[in-house]
Amino acid sequence: AQSVSQHNHHVILSEAASLELGCNYSYGGTVNLFWYVQYPGQHLQLLLKYFSGDPLVKGIKGFEAEFIKSKFSFNLRKPSVQWSDTAEYFCAVYSSNTGKLIFGQGTTLQVKP
Amino acid sequence: EAQVTQNPRYLITVTGKKLTVTCSQNMNHEYMSWYRQDPGLGLRQIYYSMNVEVTDKGDVPEGYKVSRKEKRNFPLILESPSPNQTSLYFCASSLGPGTGAYEQYFGPGTRLTVT
């Protein structure tokens, strides 16, 4: 069955540390890839997305993600996190094969000031 | 302002008492869906709608109903709620899937507790 896996369920970092959150999917075919962020008490909002072209995608607030097709991965990165990045992060994958958008389990990021 | 609204935001109810959570979007999106969010499970799709009068089951449809009589509205109906439906519910809309613009716009969420 198609699935999206986020390896880290809970990440704790100090401010200025670098961040990398893993996301792997098991789909074939053409995929559209997303990272959403949910700040405490708020709804999900789009962080960045990849449809085609340059596999290194830049999003809002200094986040970026790299699509590695051979590894079925779309990892999220930020060189230096801030306390305000404390949130839950969701990877999502749309597959043309299935016509469905599937979300990963989410990763809770806690940044200590 | 482009937005998805949901009501109510918080709801505590008892087992078996029918309830409806409303969802409305003002972006003229064709595609709308309902998700539930549970700890450790992420977002799971309950139902989706490709357009007016076109609805289909998502991954966890049991115990839920939806309708799409108008393009802007997509209510979620729990005919006989049970405690295992206690969750955080999100409505979302988008231009896709089916087009190139697949970004989902989410509502603020409805926290439902069934006792």
Coordinates of C-alpha atoms in Angstrom, one line a residue:
Chain A
A1 CA 0.0 0.0 0.0
Q2 CA 1.1 3.5 -0.7
S3 CA 2.5 5.3 2.4
V4 CA 4.4 8.3 3.5
S5 CA 6.9 7.9 6.4
Q6 CA 8.3 10.5 8.6
H7 CA 11.1 8.9 10.5
N8 CA 11.4 11.4 13.4
H9 CA 8.3 11.7 15.5
H10 CA 9.6 14.1 18.1
V11 CA 12.7 16.3 17.6
I12 CA 14.1 18.6 20.2
L13 CA 16.7 21.2 19.2
S14 CA 18.3 24.3 20.7
E15 CA 18.1 27.6 18.8
A16 CA 20.6 28.0 16.0
A17 CA 20.9 24.3 15.5
S18 CA 20.4 22.8 12.1
L19 CA 17.3 20.9 11.2
E20 CA 16.6 18.0 8.9
L21 CA 13.3 16.1 8.9
G22 CA 13.0 12.9 6.9
C23 CA 10.2 12.0 4.6
N24 CA 10.0 8.9 2.4
Y25 CA 7.2 7.6 0.2
S26 CA 6.4 4.4 -1.4
Y27 CA 4.7 5.6 -4.6
G28 CA 5.6 5.1 -8.2
G29 CA 4.7 7.4 -11.0
T30 CA 4.7 11.2 -11.0
V31 CA 4.5 12.7 -7.5
N32 CA 3.8 16.2 -6.1
L33 CA 5.4 16.7 -2.8
F34 CA 4.5 19.1 0.1
W35 CA 5.5 20.1 3.5
Y36 CA 2.9 21.6 5.8
V37 CA 3.4 23.2 9.2
Q38 CA 1.0 23.5 12.0
Y39 CA 1.9 26.0 14.7
P40 CA 0.4 25.4 18.2
G41 CA -3.3 26.1 18.1
Q42 CA -3.3 26.9 14.4
H43 CA -4.4 25.2 11.2
L44 CA -2.0 23.7 8.7
Q45 CA -0.4 25.9 6.2
L46 CA 1.9 25.2 3.3
L47 CA 5.6 25.5 3.9
L48 CA 6.8 24.5 0.5
K49 CA 6.0 22.3 -2.5
Y50 CA 7.7 20.5 -5.3
F51 CA 6.0 19.7 -8.7
S52 CA 8.9 19.6 -11.1
G53 CA 12.1 21.2 -12.1
D54 CA 14.9 22.0 -9.6
P55 CA 14.8 19.3 -6.9
L56 CA 16.0 21.8 -4.3
V57 CA 12.9 23.8 -3.3
K58 CA 12.9 26.9 -1.1
G59 CA 9.9 27.7 1.0
I60 CA 8.9 30.3 3.6
K61 CA 10.8 31.2 6.7
G62 CA 14.1 29.9 5.5
F63 CA 13.0 26.3 5.0
E64 CA 14.1 24.2 2.0
A65 CA 13.6 20.6 0.9
E66 CA 15.4 18.4 -1.5
F67 CA 13.6 15.8 -3.7
I68 CA 15.8 12.8 -4.4
K69 CA 13.8 10.6 -6.8
S70 CA 16.1 7.6 -6.5
K71 CA 15.6 7.5 -2.7
F72 CA 11.9 8.4 -2.8
S73 CA 12.7 11.1 -0.3
F74 CA 11.8 14.7 0.3
N75 CA 13.6 15.9 3.4
L76 CA 13.0 19.2 5.0
R77 CA 15.9 21.3 6.1
K78 CA 16.7 24.6 7.9
P79 CA 20.2 25.7 8.6
S80 CA 19.4 27.5 11.9
V81 CA 16.1 27.0 13.7
Q82 CA 14.4 29.6 15.9
W83 CA 12.1 29.2 18.9
S84 CA 9.2 30.3 16.7
D85 CA 9.8 27.2 14.5
T86 CA 8.3 25.0 17.3
A87 CA 5.4 23.3 15.5
E88 CA 4.3 20.1 14.0
Y89 CA 5.5 19.3 10.4
F90 CA 3.7 17.1 7.9
C91 CA 5.0 15.7 4.7
A92 CA 2.4 15.0 2.1
V93 CA 2.6 13.2 -1.3
Y94 CA 0.2 13.3 -4.2
S95 CA 0.7 10.4 -6.7
S96 CA -0.7 10.5 -10.2
N97 CA -0.9 6.7 -10.0
T98 CA -3.4 6.8 -7.1
G99 CA -4.9 10.2 -7.5
K100 CA -4.7 10.6 -3.7
L101 CA -2.9 12.9 -1.3
I102 CA -1.4 11.1 1.6
F103 CA 0.0 12.7 4.7
G104 CA 2.8 11.4 6.9
Q105 CA 2.4 10.9 10.6
G106 CA 3.9 14.2 11.4
T107 CA 7.0 15.3 13.3
T108 CA 6.8 17.5 16.4
L109 CA 9.7 20.0 16.6
Q110 CA 10.4 21.6 19.9
V111 CA 13.0 24.4 19.8
K112 CA 14.5 25.4 23.1
P113 CA 15.4 29.0 23.5
Chain B
E1 CA -9.8 37.2 2.3
A2 CA -9.4 33.7 0.9
Q3 CA -10.3 31.2 3.7
V4 CA -11.9 28.0 4.8
T5 CA -14.2 28.3 7.8
Q6 CA -15.4 25.6 10.1
N7 CA -18.0 25.6 12.8
P8 CA -18.1 24.9 15.6
R9 CA -14.4 25.1 16.7
Y10 CA -15.0 23.0 19.8
L11 CA -17.8 20.5 20.5
I12 CA -18.5 18.2 23.4
T13 CA -21.3 15.7 22.8
V14 CA -22.6 12.4 24.0
T15 CA -22.6 9.1 22.3
G16 CA -25.4 8.7 19.7
K17 CA -26.4 12.4 19.4
K18 CA -26.3 13.4 15.7
L19 CA -24.1 16.3 14.9
T20 CA -22.9 18.3 11.9
V21 CA -19.7 20.2 11.4
T22 CA -20.0 22.9 8.7
C23 CA -17.2 23.8 6.3
S24 CA -17.3 26.7 3.8
Q25 CA -14.7 28.1 1.4
N26 CA -14.7 31.3 -0.6
M27 CA -12.1 30.4 -3.2
N28 CA -14.4 28.7 -5.7
H29 CA -12.4 25.5 -5.3
E30 CA -13.8 22.4 -6.8
Y31 CA -12.1 19.9 -4.5
M32 CA -12.9 19.7 -0.8
S33 CA -12.0 17.1 1.8
W34 CA -12.3 16.2 5.5
Y35 CA -9.4 14.9 7.6
R36 CA -9.1 13.8 11.1
Q37 CA -5.9 14.3 13.0
D38 CA -4.9 11.9 15.8
P39 CA -1.6 11.7 17.7
G40 CA 0.9 9.5 16.0
L41 CA -1.4 8.9 13.0
G42 CA -1.1 12.3 11.2
L43 CA -3.9 13.4 9.0
R44 CA -6.2 10.7 7.6
Q45 CA -8.8 11.5 4.9
I46 CA -12.4 10.8 5.8
Y47 CA -14.3 11.9 2.7
Y48 CA -13.6 14.1 -0.3
S49 CA -15.6 15.8 -3.0
M50 CA -14.4 16.5 -6.6
N51 CA -17.3 18.8 -7.3
V52 CA -21.0 19.5 -6.5
E53 CA -22.9 16.2 -5.9
V54 CA -19.6 14.2 -6.3
T55 CA -18.3 12.7 -3.1
D56 CA -16.2 9.7 -2.3
K57 CA -14.7 7.8 0.6
G58 CA -11.3 8.5 1.9
D59 CA -9.3 6.2 4.1
V60 CA -11.4 6.3 7.2
P61 CA -15.1 6.9 6.2
E62 CA -16.8 4.6 8.7
G63 CA -19.3 6.5 10.9
Y64 CA -19.3 9.7 8.8
K65 CA -21.4 11.2 6.0
V66 CA -20.9 14.2 3.8
S67 CA -22.9 16.1 1.2
R68 CA -21.9 18.6 -1.4
K69 CA -25.0 20.5 -2.6
E70 CA -23.2 23.7 -3.2
K71 CA -19.7 24.3 -4.4
R72 CA -18.7 26.4 -1.3
N73 CA -20.1 24.1 1.4
F74 CA -19.0 20.6 2.5
P75 CA -20.6 19.6 5.9
L76 CA -19.4 16.6 7.8
I77 CA -22.2 14.6 9.5
L78 CA -21.9 12.1 12.4
E79 CA -25.2 10.3 12.6
S80 CA -24.4 8.5 15.8
P81 CA -21.1 9.6 17.2
S82 CA -19.0 7.3 19.3
P83 CA -16.0 7.9 21.6
N84 CA -13.6 6.7 19.0
Q85 CA -14.5 9.7 16.9
T86 CA -13.1 12.0 19.4
S87 CA -10.5 13.8 17.3
L88 CA -9.4 17.1 15.7
Y89 CA -11.1 17.5 12.4
F90 CA -9.9 19.7 9.5
C91 CA -11.7 20.7 6.3
A92 CA -9.6 21.6 3.3
S93 CA -10.2 22.8 -0.2
S94 CA -8.0 23.0 -3.3
L95 CA -8.1 23.4 -7.1
G96 CA -6.9 19.8 -7.4
P97 CA -6.1 17.0 -7.5
G98 CA -6.6 16.7 -11.2
T99 CA -4.9 20.0 -12.0
G100 CA -1.5 21.3 -11.4
A101 CA -2.3 23.3 -8.3
Y102 CA -2.6 20.8 -5.5
E103 CA -2.0 23.0 -2.5
Q104 CA -4.6 22.4 0.2
Y105 CA -6.1 25.3 2.1
F106 CA -7.1 24.2 5.6
G107 CA -9.8 25.4 7.9
P108 CA -9.0 26.2 11.6
G109 CA -10.1 22.8 12.9
T110 CA -12.9 21.4 15.0
R111 CA -12.0 19.7 18.2
L112 CA -14.7 17.1 18.9
T113 CA -15.1 15.1 22.1
V114 CA -17.6 12.3 22.3
T115 CA -18.3 11.1 25.8

